[in-house]
Amino acid sequence: MNTKVISKEELKQLYDKDYPAWVDMNLQLLKEKAYELVDWDNLLEEIEDMGRSDLKACISYLAVILEHLYKLDNFRMYTQAGFEKGGRGWVKSIITARGRLEVLIKHYPSLKPKIKEELETAWEMAIPEIVASAYEMGVKISKDDIPKHSPYTYEEAMERDVMEEF
């Protein structure tokens, strides 16, 4: 065994003190099949987080789509030539976010049913952005003025033809 001798407790402490060293140490232990020394608790948590990071990205893209659909439907009349040019920037953002979301789903198809289940999470993330944008346009609203649940289905968010509105 080539691994420096380290106790399980020292390895667990290394997780908080020097994460890259913790990764290197666990990787070496796994390569050497020294499974009894691996920091399994933190390693399993890290593997779970890896799986969630792509889902978080999908939720973030969906939140942008929902936010901009809502602004197109409710704040377009407040736009001016210098601010969003009648909502064209929102349309561009929807198209971009849809494209990025579709790429992630293409590469990781198991995310599609999960992202559909996270529509309300994405909507919750969109609400503060909607309120902030309204403020920026001079429209005074609060989060209580925004629907509590998404006014859009996942299918509508992904398929509505926003370019036809111009």
mmCIF file of C-alpha atoms in Angstrom:
data_model
loop_
_atom_site.group_PDB
_atom_site.id
_atom_site.type_symbol
_atom_site.label_atom_id
_atom_site.label_comp_id
_atom_site.label_asym_id
_atom_site.label_seq_id
_atom_site.Cartn_x
_atom_site.Cartn_y
_atom_site.Cartn_z
ATOM 1 C CA MET A 1 0.000 0.000 0.000
ATOM 2 C CA ASN A 2 1.440 3.358 -1.077
ATOM 3 C CA THR A 3 -1.019 5.554 0.789
ATOM 4 C CA LYS A 4 0.207 7.638 3.689
ATOM 5 C CA VAL A 5 -1.231 6.185 6.866
ATOM 6 C CA ILE A 6 -4.112 8.304 8.075
ATOM 7 C CA SER A 7 -6.862 7.476 10.510
ATOM 8 C CA LYS A 8 -10.511 7.584 9.509
ATOM 9 C CA GLU A 9 -11.017 10.495 11.893
ATOM 10 C CA GLU A 10 -8.116 12.443 10.372
ATOM 11 C CA LEU A 11 -9.523 11.777 6.931
ATOM 12 C CA LYS A 12 -12.959 13.090 7.988
ATOM 13 C CA GLN A 13 -11.321 16.229 9.384
ATOM 14 C CA LEU A 14 -9.375 16.664 6.150
ATOM 15 C CA TYR A 15 -12.708 16.996 4.324
ATOM 16 C CA ASP A 16 -13.299 20.374 6.011
ATOM 17 C CA LYS A 17 -9.662 21.510 6.204
ATOM 18 C CA ASP A 18 -8.268 20.624 2.765
ATOM 19 C CA TYR A 19 -10.893 19.310 0.369
ATOM 20 C CA PRO A 20 -8.511 18.626 -2.566
ATOM 21 C CA ALA A 21 -6.247 16.601 -0.269
ATOM 22 C CA TRP A 22 -9.313 14.707 0.995
ATOM 23 C CA VAL A 23 -10.284 13.881 -2.620
ATOM 24 C CA ASP A 24 -6.773 12.720 -3.459
ATOM 25 C CA MET A 25 -6.561 10.576 -0.340
ATOM 26 C CA ASN A 26 -9.923 8.878 -0.916
ATOM 27 C CA LEU A 27 -9.129 8.324 -4.588
ATOM 28 C CA GLN A 28 -5.880 6.645 -3.664
ATOM 29 C CA LEU A 29 -7.610 4.485 -1.042
ATOM 30 C CA LEU A 30 -10.201 3.389 -3.617
ATOM 31 C CA LYS A 31 -7.509 2.591 -6.202
ATOM 32 C CA GLU A 32 -5.683 0.501 -3.636
ATOM 33 C CA LYS A 33 -8.974 -1.141 -2.592
ATOM 34 C CA ALA A 34 -8.448 -0.021 1.009
ATOM 35 C CA TYR A 35 -12.197 0.332 1.360
ATOM 36 C CA GLU A 36 -12.199 0.134 5.140
ATOM 37 C CA LEU A 37 -10.231 3.420 5.319
ATOM 38 C CA VAL A 38 -12.381 5.452 2.902
ATOM 39 C CA ASP A 39 -14.443 8.339 4.313
ATOM 40 C CA TRP A 40 -17.703 6.820 3.079
ATOM 41 C CA ASP A 41 -20.074 9.311 4.717
ATOM 42 C CA ASN A 42 -18.603 12.349 3.005
ATOM 43 C CA LEU A 43 -17.858 10.465 -0.221
ATOM 44 C CA LEU A 44 -21.473 9.352 -0.595
ATOM 45 C CA GLU A 45 -22.646 12.897 0.112
ATOM 46 C CA GLU A 46 -20.315 14.208 -2.600
ATOM 47 C CA ILE A 47 -21.636 11.669 -5.105
ATOM 48 C CA GLU A 48 -25.197 12.742 -4.295
ATOM 49 C CA ASP A 49 -24.229 16.380 -4.804
ATOM 50 C CA MET A 50 -22.682 15.557 -8.171
ATOM 51 C CA GLY A 51 -26.005 14.153 -9.311
ATOM 52 C CA ARG A 52 -27.883 17.171 -8.052
ATOM 53 C CA SER A 53 -25.668 19.786 -9.694
ATOM 54 C CA ASP A 54 -27.027 19.139 -13.188
ATOM 55 C CA LEU A 55 -30.584 19.118 -11.849
ATOM 56 C CA LYS A 56 -29.925 22.462 -10.147
ATOM 57 C CA ALA A 57 -28.721 23.868 -13.465
ATOM 58 C CA CYS A 58 -31.898 22.623 -15.153
ATOM 59 C CA ILE A 59 -34.063 24.217 -12.473
ATOM 60 C CA SER A 60 -32.179 27.473 -12.890
ATOM 61 C CA TYR A 61 -32.743 27.487 -16.669
ATOM 62 C CA LEU A 62 -36.424 26.677 -16.167
ATOM 63 C CA ALA A 63 -36.705 29.541 -13.663
ATOM 64 C CA VAL A 64 -35.341 31.957 -16.279
ATOM 65 C CA ILE A 65 -37.845 30.681 -18.840
ATOM 66 C CA LEU A 66 -40.773 31.051 -16.423
ATOM 67 C CA GLU A 67 -39.622 34.503 -15.312
ATOM 68 C CA HIS A 68 -39.371 35.843 -18.826
ATOM 69 C CA LEU A 69 -42.630 34.271 -19.991
ATOM 70 C CA TYR A 70 -44.356 35.974 -17.093
ATOM 71 C CA LYS A 71 -42.721 39.307 -17.858
ATOM 72 C CA LEU A 72 -43.705 39.006 -21.520
ATOM 73 C CA ASP A 73 -47.303 38.344 -20.518
ATOM 74 C CA ASN A 74 -47.558 40.946 -17.773
ATOM 75 C CA PHE A 75 -44.968 43.708 -18.176
ATOM 76 C CA ARG A 76 -44.494 44.148 -21.876
ATOM 77 C CA MET A 77 -46.629 47.300 -21.815
ATOM 78 C CA TYR A 78 -44.082 48.896 -19.461
ATOM 79 C CA THR A 79 -41.115 48.308 -21.712
ATOM 80 C CA GLN A 80 -39.546 51.128 -23.624
ATOM 81 C CA ALA A 81 -37.198 51.246 -26.563
ATOM 82 C CA GLY A 82 -34.230 51.394 -24.189
ATOM 83 C CA PHE A 83 -35.463 48.794 -21.728
ATOM 84 C CA GLU A 84 -35.863 45.307 -23.127
ATOM 85 C CA LYS A 85 -36.972 46.757 -26.494
ATOM 86 C CA GLY A 86 -40.526 45.584 -26.040
ATOM 87 C CA GLY A 87 -39.475 42.295 -24.506
ATOM 88 C CA ARG A 88 -37.052 41.099 -27.195
ATOM 89 C CA GLY A 89 -34.357 40.526 -24.582
ATOM 90 C CA TRP A 90 -36.763 38.310 -22.665
ATOM 91 C CA VAL A 91 -37.473 36.302 -25.821
ATOM 92 C CA LYS A 92 -33.735 35.896 -26.429
ATOM 93 C CA SER A 93 -33.274 34.743 -22.844
ATOM 94 C CA ILE A 94 -36.102 32.203 -23.144
ATOM 95 C CA ILE A 95 -34.634 30.781 -26.343
ATOM 96 C CA THR A 96 -31.154 30.576 -24.814
ATOM 97 C CA ALA A 97 -32.337 28.951 -21.573
ATOM 98 C CA ARG A 98 -34.482 26.447 -23.479
ATOM 99 C CA GLY A 99 -31.507 25.513 -25.632
ATOM 100 C CA ARG A 100 -29.246 24.969 -22.648
ATOM 101 C CA LEU A 101 -31.915 22.976 -20.828
ATOM 102 C CA GLU A 102 -32.481 20.808 -23.905
ATOM 103 C CA VAL A 103 -28.745 20.096 -24.174
ATOM 104 C CA LEU A 104 -28.581 18.968 -20.547
ATOM 105 C CA ILE A 105 -31.633 16.738 -21.014
ATOM 106 C CA LYS A 106 -30.167 15.304 -24.236
ATOM 107 C CA HIS A 107 -26.963 14.371 -22.419
ATOM 108 C CA TYR A 108 -28.725 13.297 -19.209
ATOM 109 C CA PRO A 109 -32.206 12.018 -20.165
ATOM 110 C CA SER A 110 -32.984 10.931 -16.609
ATOM 111 C CA LEU A 111 -33.246 14.637 -15.720
ATOM 112 C CA LYS A 112 -36.367 15.228 -17.842
ATOM 113 C CA PRO A 113 -38.914 13.699 -15.443
ATOM 114 C CA LYS A 114 -37.096 15.267 -12.494
ATOM 115 C CA ILE A 115 -37.147 18.773 -13.954
ATOM 116 C CA LYS A 116 -40.870 18.452 -14.668
ATOM 117 C CA GLU A 117 -41.363 17.694 -10.979
ATOM 118 C CA GLU A 118 -39.375 20.824 -10.060
ATOM 119 C CA LEU A 119 -41.594 23.307 -11.941
ATOM 120 C CA GLU A 120 -42.806 24.891 -8.699
ATOM 121 C CA THR A 121 -39.253 25.177 -7.358
ATOM 122 C CA ALA A 122 -38.276 26.971 -10.546
ATOM 123 C CA TRP A 123 -41.313 29.247 -10.189
ATOM 124 C CA GLU A 124 -40.320 30.104 -6.599
ATOM 125 C CA MET A 125 -36.886 31.084 -7.914
ATOM 126 C CA ALA A 126 -38.447 33.220 -10.652
ATOM 127 C CA ILE A 127 -40.667 35.290 -8.334
ATOM 128 C CA PRO A 128 -37.924 37.494 -6.777
ATOM 129 C CA GLU A 129 -36.526 38.181 -10.248
ATOM 130 C CA ILE A 130 -39.968 39.183 -11.485
ATOM 131 C CA VAL A 131 -40.449 41.558 -8.565
ATOM 132 C CA ALA A 132 -36.984 43.074 -9.045
ATOM 133 C CA SER A 133 -37.550 43.569 -12.771
ATOM 134 C CA ALA A 134 -40.906 45.193 -12.117
ATOM 135 C CA TYR A 135 -39.250 47.591 -9.695
ATOM 136 C CA GLU A 136 -36.606 48.376 -12.306
ATOM 137 C CA MET A 137 -39.396 49.256 -14.757
ATOM 138 C CA GLY A 138 -41.105 51.466 -12.179
ATOM 139 C CA VAL A 139 -43.897 48.986 -11.445
ATOM 140 C CA LYS A 140 -44.463 48.578 -7.726
ATOM 141 C CA ILE A 141 -45.452 45.036 -6.887
ATOM 142 C CA SER A 142 -44.535 42.590 -4.184
ATOM 143 C CA LYS A 143 -44.176 38.831 -4.239
ATOM 144 C CA ASP A 144 -47.735 38.669 -2.919
ATOM 145 C CA ASP A 145 -48.927 40.138 -6.231
ATOM 146 C CA ILE A 146 -47.414 37.233 -8.158
ATOM 147 C CA PRO A 147 -49.233 33.877 -8.404
ATOM 148 C CA LYS A 148 -48.071 31.411 -5.761
ATOM 149 C CA HIS A 149 -48.017 28.586 -8.303
ATOM 150 C CA SER A 150 -46.603 28.622 -11.791
ATOM 151 C CA PRO A 151 -49.124 29.891 -14.323
ATOM 152 C CA TYR A 152 -47.276 27.808 -16.929
ATOM 153 C CA THR A 153 -46.940 24.076 -17.417
ATOM 154 C CA TYR A 154 -43.563 22.581 -18.223
ATOM 155 C CA GLU A 155 -44.758 21.903 -21.754
ATOM 156 C CA GLU A 156 -45.862 25.513 -22.253
ATOM 157 C CA ALA A 157 -42.578 26.794 -20.849
ATOM 158 C CA MET A 158 -40.628 24.667 -23.298
ATOM 159 C CA GLU A 159 -42.856 24.858 -26.361
ATOM 160 C CA ARG A 160 -44.697 28.168 -26.490
ATOM 161 C CA ASP A 161 -43.692 30.065 -29.618
ATOM 162 C CA VAL A 162 -42.469 33.341 -28.124
ATOM 163 C CA MET A 163 -41.041 34.571 -31.409
ATOM 164 C CA GLU A 164 -44.463 34.685 -33.030
ATOM 165 C CA GLU A 165 -45.417 37.407 -30.567
ATOM 166 C CA PHE A 166 -43.213 39.914 -32.401
#
